[in-house]
Amino acid sequence: MDDVKTPSSEERKSALSGLGTSRKRVEDARFTQGKGNYVDDIKLKGMLFGDFVRSPVAHAKIKKIDTAAALALPGVHAVLTAADLEPLGLHWMPTLAGDKQMVLADGKVLFQGQEVAFVVGDDRYAVSDGVALVEVEYDELPVVTDPFKAEMEDAPVLREDIADQKEGAHGPRRHPNHIFTWESGDKEGTNKVLDEAEVVADEMVYYHRTHPCPLETCGCVASMDKVNGKLTVWGTFQAPHAVRTVASLISSIPEHNIRIISPDIGGGFGNKVGVYPGYVCAIVASIVTGVPIKWVEDRMDNLMATAFARDYWMHGKISATKEGKITGLWCHTTADHGAFDACADPTKFPAGFMNICTGSYDIPVAYLAVDGVYTNKAPGGVAYRCSFRVTEASYFIERMIEVLALKLGMDSAELRSKNFIKKEQFPYTSALGWEYDSGDYHQAWDKALEAVNYKKLREDQAKQLELFKSGKSRKLIGIGLSHFTEIVGAGPVKNCDILGLGMFDACEIRIHPTGSAIARLGTISQGQGHATTFAQILASEIGIPASDITLEEGDTDTAPYGLGTYGSRSTPVAGAATAMAGRKIRAKAQMIAAYLLEVHDDDLEWDVDRFVVKGAPEKFKTMKEIAFASYNQAIPGVEPGLEAVSYYDPPNMTYPNGAYICVMEIDVDTGVSEIKKVYALDDCGTRINPMIIEGQVHGGLTEALAISMGQEIAYDEQGNVMTGTLMDFFVPTAWETPNYETDFTETPSPHHPIGAKGVGESPNVGGVSAFSNAVHDAFKSFGLTQAHMPHDHWRVWKIAKDLGLHN
Amino acid sequence: MIPSAFTFYKPDSIEKAVSIMKDFGDEARVIAGGHSLIPVMKQRLTDIKHLIDLSAIEELKGINISGKSITIGAMTTQVELITNENLFKTAPVIREASLQIADPQVRNLGTIGGNVANGDPANDMPGLMQLLDATYKLSGTNGLREVKAREFYDGAYFTAREDDEILISISFDAPIGGYAYEKQKRKIGDYATAAAGVILNVDNGVCSSASIALTNLSDTPVYCDEAVSMLTGKNIDDNLLSQATKSCVEQSDPVADQRGPVEFKKYVAGIVINKALKRAFERS
């Protein structure tokens, strides 16, 4: 008889394409062939289109809206205004931040681009003509776009609807344009330390307003079936279940009669977390007309009206001993929220996790206060490829470290090293109350400095400086350092919810008789590659090859409840649910295997893809055999089938971290910068798919480059958006994108079932500081302490000019 | 981003195109590559009732080089300007400038005629044509006429072209001497923060003829006649080039936009002009 050799454990493991494999993305076959199915690809019978009349001005009373000419146009079916929505109670809607916002302008407009009327017609052409024919008379009011001027005594009152309310969703309001004050930490203790400190650095750090600008803009198709009373909405939703619950609460349609579907999504980056007037208007229009309604933003709508990010003025003070041991941190942030507080944060955190602003450092005492303010700008405040306000916090501390290093006359790499939380201090509770799960910052930092040959870089920089000073060159070199700690994976239900919905997530698995499987999750990929990576987690847990596992997300009628994908929460929360559901499958499989092998459960051990009788390796049952048995054997005390569901409430956040270094050459006369090197070391805990991690890092770094070097949403004093097209809103092409060197250390999260922390947002968080610090570093020997982003040509030129470097 | 309704025409001869323009006056516009026109139509910043596509008119296409005389049809695309080897041999500055226009996708459709006739001060070709002292040939109801590029531009989007005229070709003599087209922009696809074209003909250190023109530094291209006279007949050295640069900057009149304030643009103009002058001198 021939020897049929059983493949080794290693060979069988490799066949699974499980954890740690650079498995190719299963999504790409359809995306690279143009076979994706996005919202705008959805075409339903009898579908009409809707689009907005938007305000051309930033602040005005609406005297009159005349829709007659538009309604008279052939092809236009309806024009909705606030007056039409009011009887339904839908002219305003609640925001995620406990405020409310106008769906359609109710008597006044508060920002340029605000939705004033919704025109419904046969096709986009008829609708565009209809939009042009709606006549709106505006009575303009004074405009405020500066958050500091918004709180002055004579400032125009923006939100007349709540002008007299002294109490907001997050405590007392001190001015009609004031939204909230949020405090964290020890105020008195911090002030005392600052007063007595040997060295204090004091700086205002502005993180400008920008926008996630995904390739696909926001949109939806709403279809109300009047026969069965069921509303189906296909939309660009990063959190489909939350949208279903919110839609039910504000429309009074029972939740079981609402089906939300997120089809393929062309990038989200936080832009698609919020609920926008377009969704509400499309739903109402579908109810009114009885046919499906499609609404899809154009690029200018997207940049002007949906979900900006950042716009934080962060005043900081950091104290240290003369030797460079940090003793305290103080921060006051003025947060410009625009016309409505539509910030997408967990409910109890009006400034998100800004209190991660102590960063990677062991700072004994700290205090943070954030004041939210209304201005005549678009609402939003989303987490643009970062967890809630984490990139602001990280940028703040990484600038403060640089400013402190200047004050101390110390190399900032050394200052960081001196103050990192030490490996043995984990789990570490920060001065502002977070429990960091794990990390080895010194290992990462040393590895990074060695990889770039930091000492040599500083020597090269000094040589270039000499050339500059002697008039032989007009270029300077800057070395940008950044060490970041994120807080992601929101989050534990005890303190994280959105509108009362706990931020757990879920996975449901069904094993088919022939040993393949389908898994459904409460998250939704927008390019992250969930169908690839979650199948890998399962492959390792249940011993079925990743290629035999279908991943499905985004349909609330089939997927288990979850809070969606943003804030790097999918892997920390839904990834954990996936592993836990897999373990339930395995537990039942063990019972089935024991019955089949006629041994006790405890006599079996798991070996990659099978249960083996301890001490008798020739006796085993593979997962494939067990799956079939679960469908055809009557096993006493065991239900047929092999399914499991797990709802995972994470015990803690995860804390990915990393060390990024950028080298930049700057022409002081033209303001043009050239990126010479970008090195990015990430520690995201257990690495599920190294290739996807690398792709995430490349993408996030490119967004970080854009933000720090030119991307902004700018307003003039009249509240006009100056960056409403991609001519002026910087999105890098391959040409502007430098080469990236990626690296890693691996410190698993101790509380996550597979030790993974999430990585999608790290490069944006760490990258912005690295790029911006490089610009600052180039000019530091001439006395520059702080220059606000974005560092586009003219602003860099202005730094040089103000330092007297021009002839 | 949907334009208002218009009637679309695709005539196959200049005569037919002119006749449509005659019928509709300023309600009609011709479309070449469309990269400037279509965005403003989609934003409804202009309302065009009759759109005349010139792409089917064969006589508007092609590059004709006869001795030192060069004639380029208005519908010749930028990619053709870049890839035509004979054109590169006779007027290499055109390739250098064209490669700095937008990106390859735009250059595949963008035409020289559309670029010069639109009157957009941000376009690179108008300055380039002033640099080359080109002549534009226009065809209208009253027949053919010629206008010098240096006299064509009255203000942003205002040109010497009459409503019923079509720019059909551009001609110029092969430039002699060193050349350079230098441009600073924020990113691929962007218009110039500042750009300058220079031609310098130098014999034994003495400048026998010169030409300098600027892009996006005023509401029209700027032909720097003062700097040109400053250089002509003189021994060229760094000092003289600096003085010429200064004179060019004085003739510029940029406006502030998202690229930066006027002070910055004038400073960068000085850098860009000086680089172009030096490169042209090195090549002379």
Tab-separated table of C-alpha atoms in Angstrom, chain A residues 235-414:
chain	number	residue	atom	x	y	z
A	235	GLY	CA	-26.431	54.667	0.643
A	236	THR	CA	-22.869	55.639	1.382
A	237	PHE	CA	-23.176	54.687	5.026
A	238	GLN	CA	-20.187	53.837	7.216
A	239	ALA	CA	-22.638	52.693	9.908
A	240	PRO	CA	-25.723	51.137	8.256
A	241	HIS	CA	-27.360	49.798	11.417
A	242	ALA	CA	-27.058	53.121	13.221
A	243	VAL	CA	-28.642	54.786	10.193
A	244	ARG	CA	-31.538	52.314	10.371
A	245	THR	CA	-32.195	53.038	14.044
A	246	VAL	CA	-31.891	56.808	13.581
A	247	ALA	CA	-34.137	56.689	10.503
A	248	SER	CA	-36.742	54.767	12.486
A	249	LEU	CA	-36.576	57.170	15.432
A	250	ILE	CA	-36.961	60.321	13.338
A	251	SER	CA	-39.444	58.986	10.757
A	252	SER	CA	-41.591	56.810	13.034
A	253	ILE	CA	-41.326	53.991	10.486
A	254	PRO	CA	-40.963	50.766	12.531
A	255	GLU	CA	-37.370	49.579	12.472
A	256	HIS	CA	-38.255	46.173	11.007
A	257	ASN	CA	-39.716	47.987	8.024
A	258	ILE	CA	-36.462	49.767	7.243
A	259	ARG	CA	-33.658	48.097	5.345
A	260	ILE	CA	-30.382	49.948	4.967
A	261	ILE	CA	-27.857	48.696	2.448
A	262	SER	CA	-24.329	49.991	2.065
A	263	PRO	CA	-23.147	48.687	-1.295
A	264	ASP	CA	-19.530	49.117	-2.389
A	265	ILE	CA	-18.220	52.350	-0.933
A	266	GLY	CA	-15.515	54.335	-2.672
A	267	GLY	CA	-13.666	55.589	0.384
A	268	GLY	CA	-15.156	57.047	3.538
A	269	PHE	CA	-12.440	58.450	5.815
A	270	GLY	CA	-15.191	59.679	8.165
A	271	ASN	CA	-17.067	61.615	5.493
A	272	LYS	CA	-19.791	58.945	5.396
A	273	VAL	CA	-20.458	58.541	9.117
A	274	GLY	CA	-22.933	61.387	9.495
A	275	VAL	CA	-26.560	61.618	8.479
A	276	TYR	CA	-27.016	64.261	5.801
A	277	PRO	CA	-30.027	66.260	4.614
A	278	GLY	CA	-29.778	64.480	1.251
A	279	TYR	CA	-30.675	61.154	2.847
A	280	VAL	CA	-33.695	62.601	4.646
A	281	CYS	CA	-34.929	64.465	1.572
A	282	ALA	CA	-34.559	61.417	-0.673
A	283	ILE	CA	-36.548	59.310	1.811
A	284	VAL	CA	-39.299	61.921	2.171
A	285	ALA	CA	-39.417	62.414	-1.601
A	286	SER	CA	-39.774	58.665	-2.120
A	287	ILE	CA	-42.624	58.551	0.389
A	288	VAL	CA	-44.286	61.550	-1.301
A	289	THR	CA	-43.853	60.387	-4.900
A	290	GLY	CA	-44.134	56.642	-4.317
A	291	VAL	CA	-41.104	55.931	-6.517
A	292	PRO	CA	-37.400	55.482	-5.751
A	293	ILE	CA	-35.337	58.670	-5.469
A	294	LYS	CA	-31.628	58.945	-6.095
A	295	TRP	CA	-29.486	61.724	-4.648
A	296	VAL	CA	-25.738	61.876	-5.291
A	297	GLU	CA	-23.500	64.808	-4.443
A	298	ASP	CA	-21.174	66.345	-6.970
A	299	ARG	CA	-17.614	67.171	-5.957
A	300	MET	CA	-18.355	70.791	-5.080
A	301	ASP	CA	-21.338	69.785	-2.917
A	302	ASN	CA	-19.126	67.283	-1.137
A	303	LEU	CA	-16.345	69.760	-0.396
A	304	MET	CA	-18.699	72.583	0.596
A	305	ALA	CA	-21.421	70.888	2.584
A	306	THR	CA	-20.692	67.422	3.953
A	307	ALA	CA	-18.419	66.778	6.887
A	308	PHE	CA	-15.253	68.777	7.194
A	309	ALA	CA	-12.529	67.643	9.601
A	310	ARG	CA	-10.245	69.264	12.234
A	311	ASP	CA	-10.383	73.101	12.678
A	312	TYR	CA	-8.940	73.004	16.207
A	313	TRP	CA	-7.040	75.901	17.784
A	314	MET	CA	-4.945	74.219	20.465
A	315	HIS	CA	-3.196	76.448	22.985
A	316	GLY	CA	-0.660	74.416	24.900
A	317	LYS	CA	1.759	74.710	27.770
A	318	ILE	CA	4.229	71.976	28.566
A	319	SER	CA	6.600	71.990	31.521
A	320	ALA	CA	9.805	70.124	32.204
A	321	THR	CA	12.879	69.999	34.350
A	322	LYS	CA	16.066	71.521	32.948
A	323	GLU	CA	17.185	67.995	32.158
A	324	GLY	CA	14.128	67.448	29.977
A	325	LYS	CA	11.831	65.357	32.144
A	326	ILE	CA	8.293	66.456	31.338
A	327	THR	CA	6.340	67.422	34.427
A	328	GLY	CA	2.965	68.627	33.158
A	329	LEU	CA	0.769	69.426	30.145
A	330	TRP	CA	-1.996	71.990	29.775
A	331	CYS	CA	-4.205	72.504	26.732
A	332	HIS	CA	-7.081	74.763	25.869
A	333	THR	CA	-8.734	74.083	22.538
A	334	THR	CA	-11.132	76.307	20.660
A	335	ALA	CA	-13.069	73.995	18.362
A	336	ASP	CA	-14.752	75.517	15.325
A	337	HIS	CA	-17.786	73.296	14.693
A	338	GLY	CA	-19.475	75.401	12.017
A	339	ALA	CA	-23.193	76.106	11.962
A	340	PHE	CA	-24.460	72.977	13.726
A	341	ASP	CA	-22.697	70.623	16.102
A	342	ALA	CA	-22.762	67.596	13.824
A	343	CYS	CA	-19.506	66.204	15.111
A	344	ALA	CA	-19.356	62.432	14.827
A	345	ASP	CA	-18.126	61.378	18.266
A	346	PRO	CA	-19.273	58.913	20.897
A	347	THR	CA	-22.027	60.753	22.766
A	348	LYS	CA	-20.132	61.280	26.024
A	349	PHE	CA	-17.107	62.728	24.208
A	350	PRO	CA	-17.968	66.084	22.601
A	351	ALA	CA	-14.295	66.593	21.728
A	352	GLY	CA	-13.742	62.950	20.883
A	353	PHE	CA	-10.661	61.395	22.415
A	354	MET	CA	-8.746	64.685	22.371
A	355	ASN	CA	-7.651	63.690	25.886
A	356	ILE	CA	-5.195	61.232	24.359
A	357	CYS	CA	-3.125	64.413	23.921
A	358	THR	CA	-0.491	63.269	26.419
A	359	GLY	CA	0.651	61.069	23.542
A	360	SER	CA	3.380	58.499	24.030
A	361	TYR	CA	4.789	60.226	27.088
A	362	ASP	CA	4.738	59.567	30.799
A	363	ILE	CA	3.326	62.932	31.887
A	364	PRO	CA	2.441	63.001	35.599
A	365	VAL	CA	-0.279	65.633	35.461
A	366	ALA	CA	-2.353	67.158	32.681
A	367	TYR	CA	-5.409	69.271	32.024
A	368	LEU	CA	-7.474	69.712	28.868
A	369	ALA	CA	-10.405	72.001	28.184
A	370	VAL	CA	-12.222	72.235	24.862
A	371	ASP	CA	-14.718	74.935	23.925
A	372	GLY	CA	-16.953	74.237	20.957
A	373	VAL	CA	-18.094	77.285	18.989
A	374	TYR	CA	-20.590	77.963	16.196
A	375	THR	CA	-19.436	79.831	13.062
A	376	ASN	CA	-20.863	80.420	9.589
A	377	LYS	CA	-19.167	77.381	8.139
A	378	ALA	CA	-20.369	73.929	7.134
A	379	PRO	CA	-21.080	71.512	9.988
A	380	GLY	CA	-19.145	68.290	10.481
A	381	GLY	CA	-16.039	67.699	12.535
A	382	VAL	CA	-15.563	64.112	11.509
A	383	ALA	CA	-12.588	61.903	12.214
A	384	TYR	CA	-10.783	62.062	8.850
A	385	ARG	CA	-8.926	58.770	8.785
A	386	CYS	CA	-8.349	58.873	12.513
A	387	SER	CA	-10.150	57.973	15.657
A	388	PHE	CA	-12.190	60.795	17.168
A	389	ARG	CA	-9.968	63.944	17.306
A	390	VAL	CA	-6.928	61.704	17.762
A	391	THR	CA	-4.929	63.221	14.927
A	392	GLU	CA	-5.503	66.669	16.419
A	393	ALA	CA	-4.310	65.407	19.808
A	394	SER	CA	-1.283	63.690	18.327
A	395	TYR	CA	-0.323	66.709	16.227
A	396	PHE	CA	-0.663	68.911	19.304
A	397	ILE	CA	1.637	66.869	21.531
A	398	GLU	CA	4.171	66.239	18.754
A	399	ARG	CA	4.391	69.989	18.109
A	400	MET	CA	4.630	70.745	21.837
A	401	ILE	CA	7.498	68.242	22.175
A	402	GLU	CA	9.346	70.059	19.376
A	403	VAL	CA	8.688	73.459	20.923
A	404	LEU	CA	9.869	72.198	24.312
A	405	ALA	CA	13.008	70.696	22.774
A	406	LEU	CA	13.846	74.099	21.271
A	407	LYS	CA	13.343	75.756	24.622
A	408	LEU	CA	15.539	73.171	26.341
A	409	GLY	CA	18.141	73.251	23.576
A	410	MET	CA	17.811	69.491	23.380
A	411	ASP	CA	17.524	67.147	20.419
A	412	SER	CA	13.848	66.268	20.151
A	413	ALA	CA	14.600	62.590	19.462
A	414	GLU	CA	16.354	62.434	22.800
